[in-house]
C-alpha positions as CSV (number, residue, x, y, z in Angstrom):
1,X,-78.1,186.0,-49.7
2,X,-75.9,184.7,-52.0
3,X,-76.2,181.0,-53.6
4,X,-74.7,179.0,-50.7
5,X,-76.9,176.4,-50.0
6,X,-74.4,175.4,-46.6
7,X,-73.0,178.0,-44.3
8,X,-70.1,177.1,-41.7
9,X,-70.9,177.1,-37.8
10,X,-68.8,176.7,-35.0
11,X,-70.0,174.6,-31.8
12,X,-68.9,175.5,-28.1
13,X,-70.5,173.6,-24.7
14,X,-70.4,170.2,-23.5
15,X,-67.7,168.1,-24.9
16,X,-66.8,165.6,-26.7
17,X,-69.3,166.8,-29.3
18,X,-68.3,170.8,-28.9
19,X,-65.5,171.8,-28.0
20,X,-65.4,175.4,-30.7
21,X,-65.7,172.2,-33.8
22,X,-66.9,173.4,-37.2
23,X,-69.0,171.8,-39.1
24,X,-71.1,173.1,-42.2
25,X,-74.6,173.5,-41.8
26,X,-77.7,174.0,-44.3
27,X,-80.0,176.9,-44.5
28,X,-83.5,176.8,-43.5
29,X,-86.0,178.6,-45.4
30,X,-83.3,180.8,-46.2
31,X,-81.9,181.8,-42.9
32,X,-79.6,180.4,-39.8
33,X,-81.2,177.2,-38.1
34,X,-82.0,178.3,-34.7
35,X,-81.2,174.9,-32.9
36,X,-79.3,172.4,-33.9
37,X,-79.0,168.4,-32.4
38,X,-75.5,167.0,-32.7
39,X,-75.9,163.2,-32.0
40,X,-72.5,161.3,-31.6
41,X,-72.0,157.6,-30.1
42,X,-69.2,156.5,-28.1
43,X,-68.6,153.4,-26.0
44,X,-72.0,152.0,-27.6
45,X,-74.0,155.2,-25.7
46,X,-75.5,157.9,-28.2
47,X,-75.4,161.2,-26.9
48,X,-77.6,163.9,-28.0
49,X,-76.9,167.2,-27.2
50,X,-78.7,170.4,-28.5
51,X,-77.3,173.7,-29.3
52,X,-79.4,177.2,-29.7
53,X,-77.7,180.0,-32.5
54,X,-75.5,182.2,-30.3
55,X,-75.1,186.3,-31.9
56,X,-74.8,186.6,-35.6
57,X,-71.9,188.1,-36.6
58,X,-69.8,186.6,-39.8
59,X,-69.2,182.7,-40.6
60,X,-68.5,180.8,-38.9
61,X,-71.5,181.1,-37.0
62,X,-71.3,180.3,-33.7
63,X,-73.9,177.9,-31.8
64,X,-73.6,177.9,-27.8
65,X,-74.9,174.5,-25.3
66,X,-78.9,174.4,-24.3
67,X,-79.4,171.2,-23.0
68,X,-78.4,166.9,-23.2
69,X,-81.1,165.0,-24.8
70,X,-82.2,161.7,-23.0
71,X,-84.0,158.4,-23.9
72,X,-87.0,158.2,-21.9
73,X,-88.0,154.9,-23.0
74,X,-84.7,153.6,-22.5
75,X,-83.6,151.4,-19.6
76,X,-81.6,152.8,-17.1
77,X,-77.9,151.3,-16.8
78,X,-78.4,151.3,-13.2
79,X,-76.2,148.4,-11.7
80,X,-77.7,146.3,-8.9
């Protein structure tokens, strides 16, 4: 591996945080981090949404949809 200490991955799933959006990413311990959390917040809401390394081939690397991340301690917005 070269000196890079960033490497450019490419997102694709759930929008509005994926929609095939690059961003640059660090290594860990020298390789590919295998999930990754994007966190964005819109309408005061955060939305959490992880992503699992899809298959290697060259940069960017591409990171498919696993799952949305909820609060649990949260209240829910339920209206009465």
């Amino acid at each position: 591996m070269n000196e890079k200490t960033t490497y450019r991955a490419i997102f694709y799933g759930a929008n509005p945080i994926a929609a095939g959006t690059e961003r640059e990413l660090e290594y860990v311990d020298g390789g590919y981090q295998q999930t990754v959390t994007l966190e964005v917040t819109e309408d005061g809401a955060t939305i959490r949404r992880v992503f699992k390394l899809g298959h290697v081939t060259e940069e960017p690397i591409s990171y498919r949809f696993v799952e949305d991340l909820h609060d649990t301690a949260g209240e829910a917005d339920v209206p009465n």
